[in-house]
């Protein structure tokens, strides 16, 4: 059985116990402290997991106009994944210690380069530890290169700033912003040099996809909330830099809703051009 949205701790444990060849990607990261994720990985990770760094592995180089975490070139992403041993059809599990904030980016990217069997560990590393399961420390053992090559995307085509700008006029799609409500409103903060949101956007803070236990809410709960926000329109997903927007994409997949379009540049790209409009408030 392939897992393509979420996988529970018990399901992953059973897969590993059965001898299934699973690639686990530890995606721990912290904005403003780019080395913290690697340090966290070395301090403790799931057995056999390999680290995927948001800046270095799950994004392309920013140039000041394309956002903080532009999409990597598919050929570069495929090369990184081969370096972790990925083979076609192999189950991938992405995890982190932040409720899936970073793991969901890996999930979306793998689907973008045509790899379907990829899931996020529900509850993350905390749930694994809470179950009393073992972890490893230090650097990973060398692995044989994989044979994965990028294929046709399994997600709708990402949209660019011009398309998002045009959508403000047409209202054909509903933009959902995954940032926390204070950043969406435009409260001063150290992350956004220009505060606010894309006009017409609605706020869906990615952490609202999680219940009090840190696991994703039920498909029914998620479907009800997203359906209410979208009002029958397709979704364009945005955030600060196209990362936590993927958490909303994952939540929509769990809910069985129509696949959204990701705006990878998101707010950090949007505000690079002062001519683009900015809205504030709720």
Coordinates of N, CA and C in Angstrom, one line a residue, residues 109-203:
X109 N 6.8 19.1 -3.4 CA 7.8 19.1 -4.4 C 8.0 17.7 -5.0
X110 N 7.9 16.7 -4.2 CA 8.1 15.4 -4.8 C 6.9 15.1 -5.8
X111 N 5.7 15.5 -5.4 CA 4.6 15.3 -6.4 C 4.8 16.2 -7.6
X112 N 5.4 17.4 -7.4 CA 5.7 18.3 -8.5 C 6.6 17.6 -9.5
X113 N 7.5 16.8 -9.1 CA 8.5 16.1 -10.0 C 8.0 14.7 -10.3
X114 N 6.7 14.4 -10.0 CA 6.1 13.2 -10.5 C 6.2 12.0 -9.6
X115 N 6.5 12.2 -8.4 CA 6.7 11.0 -7.5 C 5.4 11.0 -6.6
X116 N 4.6 9.9 -6.8 CA 3.3 9.9 -6.1 C 3.4 9.3 -4.6
X117 N 4.2 8.3 -4.4 CA 4.1 7.7 -3.0 C 5.0 8.5 -2.0
X118 N 4.4 9.6 -1.6 CA 5.1 10.5 -0.6 C 4.0 10.9 0.4
X119 N 4.3 10.8 1.7 CA 3.4 11.2 2.7 C 4.1 11.9 3.8
X120 N 3.4 12.7 4.6 CA 3.9 13.4 5.8 C 3.6 12.6 7.0
X121 N 4.6 12.5 7.9 CA 4.3 11.8 9.1 C 3.4 12.6 10.0
X122 N 2.2 12.1 10.3 CA 1.2 12.8 11.1 C 1.7 12.9 12.5
X123 N 1.8 14.1 13.1 CA 2.3 14.3 14.4 C 3.8 14.5 14.5
X124 N 4.5 14.2 13.4 CA 5.9 14.5 13.3 C 6.8 13.7 14.2
X125 N 8.0 14.2 14.4 CA 8.9 13.6 15.2 C 8.5 13.4 16.7
X126 N 7.7 14.4 17.1 CA 7.2 14.3 18.5 C 6.3 13.1 18.7
X127 N 5.5 12.8 17.7 CA 4.6 11.6 17.8 C 5.4 10.3 17.8
X128 N 6.5 10.3 17.1 CA 7.4 9.1 17.0 C 8.0 8.9 18.4
X129 N 8.5 10.0 19.0 CA 9.1 9.9 20.3 C 8.1 9.6 21.4
X130 N 6.9 10.1 21.3 CA 5.9 9.8 22.3 C 5.5 8.4 22.2
X131 N 5.6 7.7 21.1 CA 5.3 6.3 21.0 C 6.4 5.4 21.5
X132 N 7.5 6.1 22.0 CA 8.6 5.3 22.6 C 9.5 4.6 21.6
X133 N 9.5 5.1 20.4 CA 10.2 4.5 19.3 C 11.7 5.1 19.2
X134 N 12.6 4.3 18.7 CA 14.0 4.8 18.7 C 14.3 5.9 17.7
X135 N 15.4 6.6 18.1 CA 15.9 7.6 17.1 C 17.4 7.3 17.0
X136 N 18.0 7.9 16.0 CA 19.5 7.9 15.8 C 20.0 9.3 15.9
X137 N 21.3 9.4 16.1 CA 22.0 10.6 16.2 C 23.1 10.7 15.2
X138 N 23.7 11.9 14.9 CA 24.8 12.0 14.1 C 24.5 12.1 12.6
X139 N 25.5 11.8 11.8 CA 25.3 11.9 10.3 C 24.8 10.6 9.7
X140 N 24.2 10.7 8.6 CA 23.7 9.4 8.0 C 24.8 8.6 7.4
X141 N 24.6 7.3 7.3 CA 25.5 6.4 6.6 C 25.5 6.7 5.1
X142 N 26.5 6.5 4.4 CA 26.5 6.7 2.9 C 25.5 5.7 2.3
X143 N 24.8 6.1 1.2 CA 23.9 5.2 0.6 C 24.2 5.2 -0.9
X144 N 23.8 4.1 -1.5 CA 23.9 4.0 -3.0 C 23.0 5.0 -3.7
X145 N 23.5 5.7 -4.7 CA 22.6 6.6 -5.4 C 21.4 5.9 -6.0
X146 N 20.3 6.6 -6.0 CA 19.0 6.1 -6.5 C 19.0 6.3 -8.0
X147 N 17.8 5.9 -8.6 CA 17.6 6.0 -10.0 C 16.5 6.9 -10.4
X148 N 16.0 7.7 -9.4 CA 14.8 8.5 -9.7 C 15.1 9.6 -10.8
X149 N 14.2 9.8 -11.7 CA 14.3 11.0 -12.6 C 13.0 11.7 -12.5
X150 N 13.0 13.0 -12.7 CA 11.8 13.8 -12.7 C 10.8 13.4 -13.8
X151 N 9.5 13.3 -13.4 CA 8.5 13.0 -14.4 C 7.5 14.1 -14.5
X152 N 6.4 13.8 -15.1 CA 5.3 14.8 -15.2 C 4.7 15.2 -13.9
X153 N 4.5 16.4 -13.7 CA 3.9 16.9 -12.4 C 2.6 16.2 -12.1
X154 N 2.4 16.0 -10.8 CA 1.1 15.4 -10.3 C 0.3 16.5 -9.5
X155 N 0.7 17.7 -9.7 CA 0.0 18.9 -9.1 C -0.3 19.9 -10.2
X156 N -1.3 20.7 -10.0 CA -1.6 21.8 -11.0 C -0.4 22.7 -11.2
X157 N -0.3 23.3 -12.3 CA 0.9 24.2 -12.6 C 0.9 25.3 -11.6
X158 N 2.0 25.7 -11.0 CA 2.1 26.8 -10.1 C 1.8 28.1 -10.9
X159 N 1.3 29.1 -10.1 CA 1.0 30.4 -10.7 C 2.1 31.4 -10.4
X160 N 2.2 32.4 -11.2 CA 3.2 33.5 -11.0 C 2.5 34.8 -10.6
X161 N 3.3 35.8 -10.3 CA 2.8 37.0 -9.8 C 1.8 37.7 -10.7
X162 N 2.1 37.6 -12.0 CA 1.2 38.2 -13.0 C -0.1 37.6 -13.0
X163 N -0.2 36.3 -12.8 CA -1.5 35.6 -12.8 C -2.2 35.9 -11.5
X164 N -1.5 36.0 -10.4 CA -2.1 36.4 -9.1 C -2.7 37.8 -9.2
X165 N -1.9 38.7 -9.9 CA -2.4 40.1 -10.1 C -3.7 40.1 -10.9
X166 N -3.7 39.4 -12.0 CA -4.8 39.3 -12.9 C -6.0 38.8 -12.1
X167 N -5.8 37.8 -11.2 CA -6.9 37.2 -10.5 C -7.5 38.2 -9.5
X168 N -6.8 39.2 -9.0 CA -7.4 40.2 -8.2 C -8.6 40.9 -8.9
X169 N -8.4 41.1 -10.2 CA -9.5 41.8 -11.0 C -10.6 40.8 -11.3
X170 N -10.3 39.6 -11.7 CA -11.3 38.6 -12.1 C -12.0 37.9 -10.9
X171 N -11.3 37.7 -9.9 CA -11.8 36.9 -8.7 C -12.2 35.5 -9.1
X172 N -11.6 35.0 -10.2 CA -11.9 33.6 -10.6 C -11.5 32.6 -9.6
X173 N -10.4 32.8 -8.8 CA -9.9 31.9 -7.8 C -9.8 32.7 -6.5
X174 N -9.9 31.9 -5.4 CA -9.7 32.5 -4.1 C -8.3 32.3 -3.6
X175 N -7.6 33.3 -3.3 CA -6.2 33.2 -2.7 C -6.4 33.0 -1.2
X176 N -5.6 31.9 -0.7 CA -5.6 31.6 0.7 C -4.2 31.8 1.2
X177 N -4.0 32.6 2.2 CA -2.7 33.0 2.8 C -2.5 32.1 4.1
X178 N -1.4 31.4 4.1 CA -1.2 30.4 5.2 C -0.4 31.1 6.4
X179 N -0.1 32.3 6.3 CA 0.7 33.0 7.4 C -0.2 33.2 8.6
X180 N 0.4 33.5 9.8 CA -0.4 33.7 11.0 C -1.2 35.0 10.8
X181 N -2.3 35.1 11.6 CA -3.3 36.2 11.4 C -2.6 37.6 11.5
X182 N -1.6 37.7 12.4 CA -1.0 39.0 12.6 C -0.3 39.5 11.4
X183 N 0.5 38.5 10.8 CA 1.2 38.9 9.6 C 0.2 39.2 8.4
X184 N -0.8 38.4 8.3 CA -1.8 38.6 7.3 C -2.5 40.0 7.4
X185 N -2.8 40.4 8.7 CA -3.4 41.7 8.9 C -2.5 42.8 8.5
X186 N -1.2 42.6 8.6 CA -0.2 43.6 8.4 C 0.4 44.3 9.6
X187 N 0.3 43.5 10.7 CA 1.0 44.0 11.9 C 2.5 44.0 11.7
X188 N 3.2 45.0 12.2 CA 4.7 45.1 12.0 C 5.3 43.8 12.6
X189 N 6.2 43.2 11.8 CA 6.9 42.0 12.2 C 8.3 41.9 11.6
X190 N 9.2 41.1 12.1 CA 10.6 41.1 11.6 C 10.8 40.4 10.3
X191 N 9.7 39.7 9.8 CA 9.9 38.8 8.7 C 9.5 39.6 7.4
X192 N 8.5 40.3 7.4 CA 7.9 41.0 6.2 C 8.4 42.4 6.2
X193 N 9.3 42.8 5.3 CA 9.6 44.2 5.2 C 8.5 45.2 4.8
X194 N 7.5 44.6 4.1 CA 6.3 45.3 3.8 C 5.2 44.4 4.4
X195 N 4.4 44.9 5.3 CA 3.4 44.1 5.9 C 2.0 44.2 5.2
X196 N 1.3 43.1 5.3 CA -0.1 43.1 4.7 C -0.3 41.8 3.9
X197 N -1.2 41.8 3.0 CA -1.5 40.6 2.2 C -2.0 41.0 0.8
X198 N -2.1 40.0 -0.1 CA -2.6 40.2 -1.4 C -4.0 40.6 -1.4
X199 N -4.4 41.7 -2.0 CA -5.8 42.1 -2.0 C -6.8 40.9 -2.4
X200 N -7.8 40.8 -1.7 CA -8.8 39.7 -1.9 C -8.5 38.4 -1.3
X201 N -7.3 38.2 -0.7 CA -6.9 37.0 -0.1 C -7.7 36.8 1.2
X202 N -7.8 35.5 1.6 CA -8.4 35.2 2.9 C -7.3 34.4 3.6
X203 N -7.4 34.5 4.9 CA -6.4 33.9 5.8 C -6.8 32.5 6.2

